[in-house]
Coordinates of C-alpha atoms in Angstrom, one line a residue:
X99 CA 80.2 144.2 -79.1
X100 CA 82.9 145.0 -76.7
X101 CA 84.1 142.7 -74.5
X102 CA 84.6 143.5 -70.8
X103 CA 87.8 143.0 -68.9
X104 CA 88.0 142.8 -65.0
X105 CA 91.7 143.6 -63.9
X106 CA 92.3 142.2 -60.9
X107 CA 96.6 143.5 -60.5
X108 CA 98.0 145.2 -56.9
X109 CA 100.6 147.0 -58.6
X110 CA 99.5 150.3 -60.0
X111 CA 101.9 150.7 -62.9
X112 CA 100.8 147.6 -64.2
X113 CA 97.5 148.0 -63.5
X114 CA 97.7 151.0 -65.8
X115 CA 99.5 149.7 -68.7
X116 CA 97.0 146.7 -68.7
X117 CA 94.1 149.2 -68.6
X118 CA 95.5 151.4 -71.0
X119 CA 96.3 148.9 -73.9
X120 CA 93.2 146.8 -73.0
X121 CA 91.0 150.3 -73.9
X122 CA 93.1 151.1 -77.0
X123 CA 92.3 147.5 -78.1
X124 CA 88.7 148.2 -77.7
X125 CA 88.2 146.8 -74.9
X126 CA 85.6 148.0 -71.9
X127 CA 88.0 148.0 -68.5
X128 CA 87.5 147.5 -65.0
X129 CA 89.9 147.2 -62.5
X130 CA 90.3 145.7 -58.3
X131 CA 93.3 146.0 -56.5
X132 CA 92.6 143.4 -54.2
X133 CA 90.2 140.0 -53.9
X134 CA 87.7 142.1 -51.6
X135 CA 87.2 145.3 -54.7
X136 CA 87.0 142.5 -57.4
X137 CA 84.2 140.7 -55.5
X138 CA 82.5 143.7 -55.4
X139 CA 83.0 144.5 -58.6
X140 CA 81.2 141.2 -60.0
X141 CA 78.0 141.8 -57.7
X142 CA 77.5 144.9 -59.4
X143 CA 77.9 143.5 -63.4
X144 CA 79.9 140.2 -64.7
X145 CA 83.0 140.7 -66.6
X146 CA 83.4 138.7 -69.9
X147 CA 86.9 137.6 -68.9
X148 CA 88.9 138.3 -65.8
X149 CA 92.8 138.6 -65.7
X150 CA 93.9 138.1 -62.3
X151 CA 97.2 138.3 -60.5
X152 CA 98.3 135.5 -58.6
X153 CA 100.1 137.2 -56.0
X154 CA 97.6 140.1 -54.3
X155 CA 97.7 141.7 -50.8
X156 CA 94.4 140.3 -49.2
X157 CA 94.6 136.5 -50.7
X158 CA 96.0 134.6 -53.1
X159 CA 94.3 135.4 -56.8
X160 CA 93.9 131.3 -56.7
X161 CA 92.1 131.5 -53.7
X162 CA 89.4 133.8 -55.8
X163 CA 90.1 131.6 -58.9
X164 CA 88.7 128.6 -57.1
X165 CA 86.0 130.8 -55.5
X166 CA 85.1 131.7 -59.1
X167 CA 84.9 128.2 -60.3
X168 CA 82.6 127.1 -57.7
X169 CA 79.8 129.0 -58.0
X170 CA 77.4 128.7 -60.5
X171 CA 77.1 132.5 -61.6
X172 CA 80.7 132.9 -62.1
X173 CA 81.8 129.1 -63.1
X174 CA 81.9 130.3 -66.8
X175 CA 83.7 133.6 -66.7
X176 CA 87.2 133.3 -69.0
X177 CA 90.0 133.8 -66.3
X178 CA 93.6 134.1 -67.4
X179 CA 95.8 133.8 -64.6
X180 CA 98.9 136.5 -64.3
X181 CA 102.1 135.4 -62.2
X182 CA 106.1 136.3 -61.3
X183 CA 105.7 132.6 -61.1
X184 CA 107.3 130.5 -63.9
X185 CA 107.5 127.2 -62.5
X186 CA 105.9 124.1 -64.0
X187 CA 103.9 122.9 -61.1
X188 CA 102.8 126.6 -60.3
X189 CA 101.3 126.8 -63.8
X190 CA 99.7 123.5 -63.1
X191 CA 98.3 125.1 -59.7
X192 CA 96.9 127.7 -61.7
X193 CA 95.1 125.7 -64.3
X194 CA 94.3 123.3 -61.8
X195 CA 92.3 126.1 -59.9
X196 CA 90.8 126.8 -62.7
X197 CA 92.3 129.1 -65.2
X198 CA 91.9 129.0 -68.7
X199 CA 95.3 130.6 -69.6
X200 CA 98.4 131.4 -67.7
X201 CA 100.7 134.2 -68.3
X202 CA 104.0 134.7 -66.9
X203 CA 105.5 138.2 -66.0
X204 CA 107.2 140.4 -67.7
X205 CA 104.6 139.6 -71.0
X206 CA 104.7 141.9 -74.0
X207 CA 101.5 143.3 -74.6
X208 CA 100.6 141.5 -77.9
X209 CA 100.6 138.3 -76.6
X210 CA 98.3 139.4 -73.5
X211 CA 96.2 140.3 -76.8
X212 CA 96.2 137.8 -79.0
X213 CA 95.7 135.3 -75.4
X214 CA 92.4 137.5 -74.6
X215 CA 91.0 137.2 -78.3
X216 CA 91.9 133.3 -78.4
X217 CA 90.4 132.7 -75.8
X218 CA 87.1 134.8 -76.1
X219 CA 87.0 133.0 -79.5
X220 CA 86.8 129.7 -77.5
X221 CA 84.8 130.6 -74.7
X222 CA 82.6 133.7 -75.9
X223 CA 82.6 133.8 -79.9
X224 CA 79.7 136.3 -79.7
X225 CA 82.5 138.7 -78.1
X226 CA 84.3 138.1 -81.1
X227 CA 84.5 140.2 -84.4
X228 CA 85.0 137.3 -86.6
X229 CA 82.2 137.7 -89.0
X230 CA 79.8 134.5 -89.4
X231 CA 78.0 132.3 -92.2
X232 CA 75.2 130.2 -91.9
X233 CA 73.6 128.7 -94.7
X234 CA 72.6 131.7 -96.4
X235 CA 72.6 134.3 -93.3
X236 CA 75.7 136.1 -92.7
X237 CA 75.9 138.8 -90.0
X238 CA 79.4 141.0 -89.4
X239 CA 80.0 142.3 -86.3
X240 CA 82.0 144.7 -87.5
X241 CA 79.6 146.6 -89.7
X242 CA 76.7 145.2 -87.7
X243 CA 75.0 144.5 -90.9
X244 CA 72.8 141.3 -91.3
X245 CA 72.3 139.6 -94.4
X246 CA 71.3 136.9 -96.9
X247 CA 69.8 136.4 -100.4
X248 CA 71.4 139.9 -101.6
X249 CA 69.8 141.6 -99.3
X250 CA 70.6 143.8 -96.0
X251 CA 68.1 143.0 -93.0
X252 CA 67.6 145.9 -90.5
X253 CA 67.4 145.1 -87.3
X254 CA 67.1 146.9 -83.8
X255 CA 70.2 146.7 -81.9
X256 CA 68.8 144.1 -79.1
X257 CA 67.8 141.6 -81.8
X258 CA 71.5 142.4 -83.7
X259 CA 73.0 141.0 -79.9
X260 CA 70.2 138.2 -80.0
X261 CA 71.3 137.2 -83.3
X262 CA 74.9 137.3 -82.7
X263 CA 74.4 135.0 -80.3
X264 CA 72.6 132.3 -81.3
X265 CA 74.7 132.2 -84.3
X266 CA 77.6 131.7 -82.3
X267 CA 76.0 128.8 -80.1
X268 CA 74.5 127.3 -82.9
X269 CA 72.2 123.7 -82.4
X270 CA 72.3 124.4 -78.4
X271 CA 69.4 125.1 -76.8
X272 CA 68.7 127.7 -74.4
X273 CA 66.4 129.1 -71.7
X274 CA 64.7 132.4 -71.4
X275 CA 66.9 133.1 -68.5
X276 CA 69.8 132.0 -69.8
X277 CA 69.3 134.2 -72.7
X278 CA 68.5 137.2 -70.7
X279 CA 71.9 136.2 -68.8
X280 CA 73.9 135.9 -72.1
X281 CA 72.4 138.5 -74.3
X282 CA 71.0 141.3 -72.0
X283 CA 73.6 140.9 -68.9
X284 CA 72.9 139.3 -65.6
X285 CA 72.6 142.5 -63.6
X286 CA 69.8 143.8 -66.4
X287 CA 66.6 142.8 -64.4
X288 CA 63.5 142.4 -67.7
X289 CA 60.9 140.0 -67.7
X290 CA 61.6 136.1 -68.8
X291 CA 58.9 137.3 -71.6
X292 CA 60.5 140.0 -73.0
X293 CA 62.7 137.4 -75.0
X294 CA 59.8 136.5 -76.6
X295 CA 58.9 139.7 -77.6
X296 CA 62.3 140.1 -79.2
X297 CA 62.3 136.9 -80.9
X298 CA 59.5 137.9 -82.9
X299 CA 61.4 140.8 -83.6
X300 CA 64.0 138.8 -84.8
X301 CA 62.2 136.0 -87.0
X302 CA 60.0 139.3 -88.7
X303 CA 63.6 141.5 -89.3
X304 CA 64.7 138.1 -91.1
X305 CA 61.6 137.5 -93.2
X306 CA 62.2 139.3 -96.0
X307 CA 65.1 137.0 -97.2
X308 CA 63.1 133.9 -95.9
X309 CA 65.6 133.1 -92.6
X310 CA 62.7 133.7 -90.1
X311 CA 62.6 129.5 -89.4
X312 CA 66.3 129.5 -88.6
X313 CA 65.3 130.8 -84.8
X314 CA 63.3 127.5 -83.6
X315 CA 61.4 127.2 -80.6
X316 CA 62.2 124.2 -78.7
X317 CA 58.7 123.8 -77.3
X318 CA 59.5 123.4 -73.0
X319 CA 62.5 124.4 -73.2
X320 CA 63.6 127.6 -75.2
X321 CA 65.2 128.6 -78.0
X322 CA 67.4 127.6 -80.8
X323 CA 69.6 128.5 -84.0
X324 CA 69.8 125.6 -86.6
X325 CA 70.0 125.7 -90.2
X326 CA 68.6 121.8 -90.3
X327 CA 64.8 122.7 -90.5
X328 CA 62.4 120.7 -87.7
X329 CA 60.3 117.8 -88.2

């Protein structure tokens, strides 16, 4: 699944050599030129991971950093922080208002790269390509093939994304709504009960190979991936 990239960069020839090597990466792109487009930009859909310029023409990107941090719908977003500014205390500033990663200007490419997929390995693994093993269930996002006991299990491409997911958060719990935030996108407006719907989905595409009990209801609360079986 492709990960999308907010680009939040004044400069336009920047702006396009980010975009450009972002796409040929694989990533999806979107761009602002200034606080006020970015905003706007994350009403409409949430990025998976925001690279913002410190110095922009409206405010200072930490101004919007710190916006970002303090509400709830954006708190989580991975935010690298891009700057002209190489001093010590500014990179503290940065991380201080809450960037996850700091990059100084100039930066080669391949290290904006391998920063982006470090980082979406920590913060959003199901963003990833890295293919997972649980027990006996291995799913690779790269073929998009799920399987376990020698045996491929088809499955529709919402409960593929479902899967992913849960795999990736292993043990934690969550919420109908916090799965419909995660898996189908916060600007995707479904019913809290459609999860359900694709849950079943789920536990009967993984049935054949006996994985169905590996997606456990956590009665009251929501929803679970654990390979240690319930009492």
């Amino acid at each position: 699944m492709s990960a999308t990239i907010l680009i939040i960069e004044d400069e336009p020839a920047i702006l396009e050599l980010l975009s450009v090597n972002l796409q040929h990466a694989g990533y999806t792109v979107s761009t602002a030129q200034d606080t006020r487009q970015a905003e706007a930009q994350i009403q409409r859909v949430l990025p998976d991971l925001i690279l913002l310029d410190w110095m922009l023409p409206d405010q200072p990107g930490i101004r919007l950093a710190k916006q970002l941090r303090a509400a709830a719908r954006t708190r989580d977003i991975p935010l690298i922080m891009l700057t002209a500014r190489g001093a010590e205390q500014d990179k503290v500033d940065g991380l201080e208002a809450g960037a996850d990663d700091y990059l100084t200007k100039p930066f080669s490419p391949r290290e904006l790269l391998a920063r982006i997929k470090s980082l979406l390995r920590r913060r959003a693994p199901q963003l990833t390509p890295d293919p997972i093993q649980a027990g006996e269930l291995t799913l690779d996002p790269n073929t998009r093939q799920v399987s376990a006991r020698q045996q491929t299990l088809p499955m529709g491409p919402t409960e593929f994304r479902l899967l992913h997911f849960l795999m990736t958060h292993a043990q934690r719990v969550y919420t109908r709504s916090q799965l419909l935030d995660q898996v189908w996108g916060d600007h995707v407006f479904v019913e809290e009960r459609t999860v359900d719907v694709h849950i079943r989905r789920l536990r009967k595409a993984l049935s054949p190979a006996h994985q169905e009990h590996l997606i456990q209801t956590i009665r009251g609360a929501g929803y679970r991936f654990s390979t240690t079986h319930m009492e």
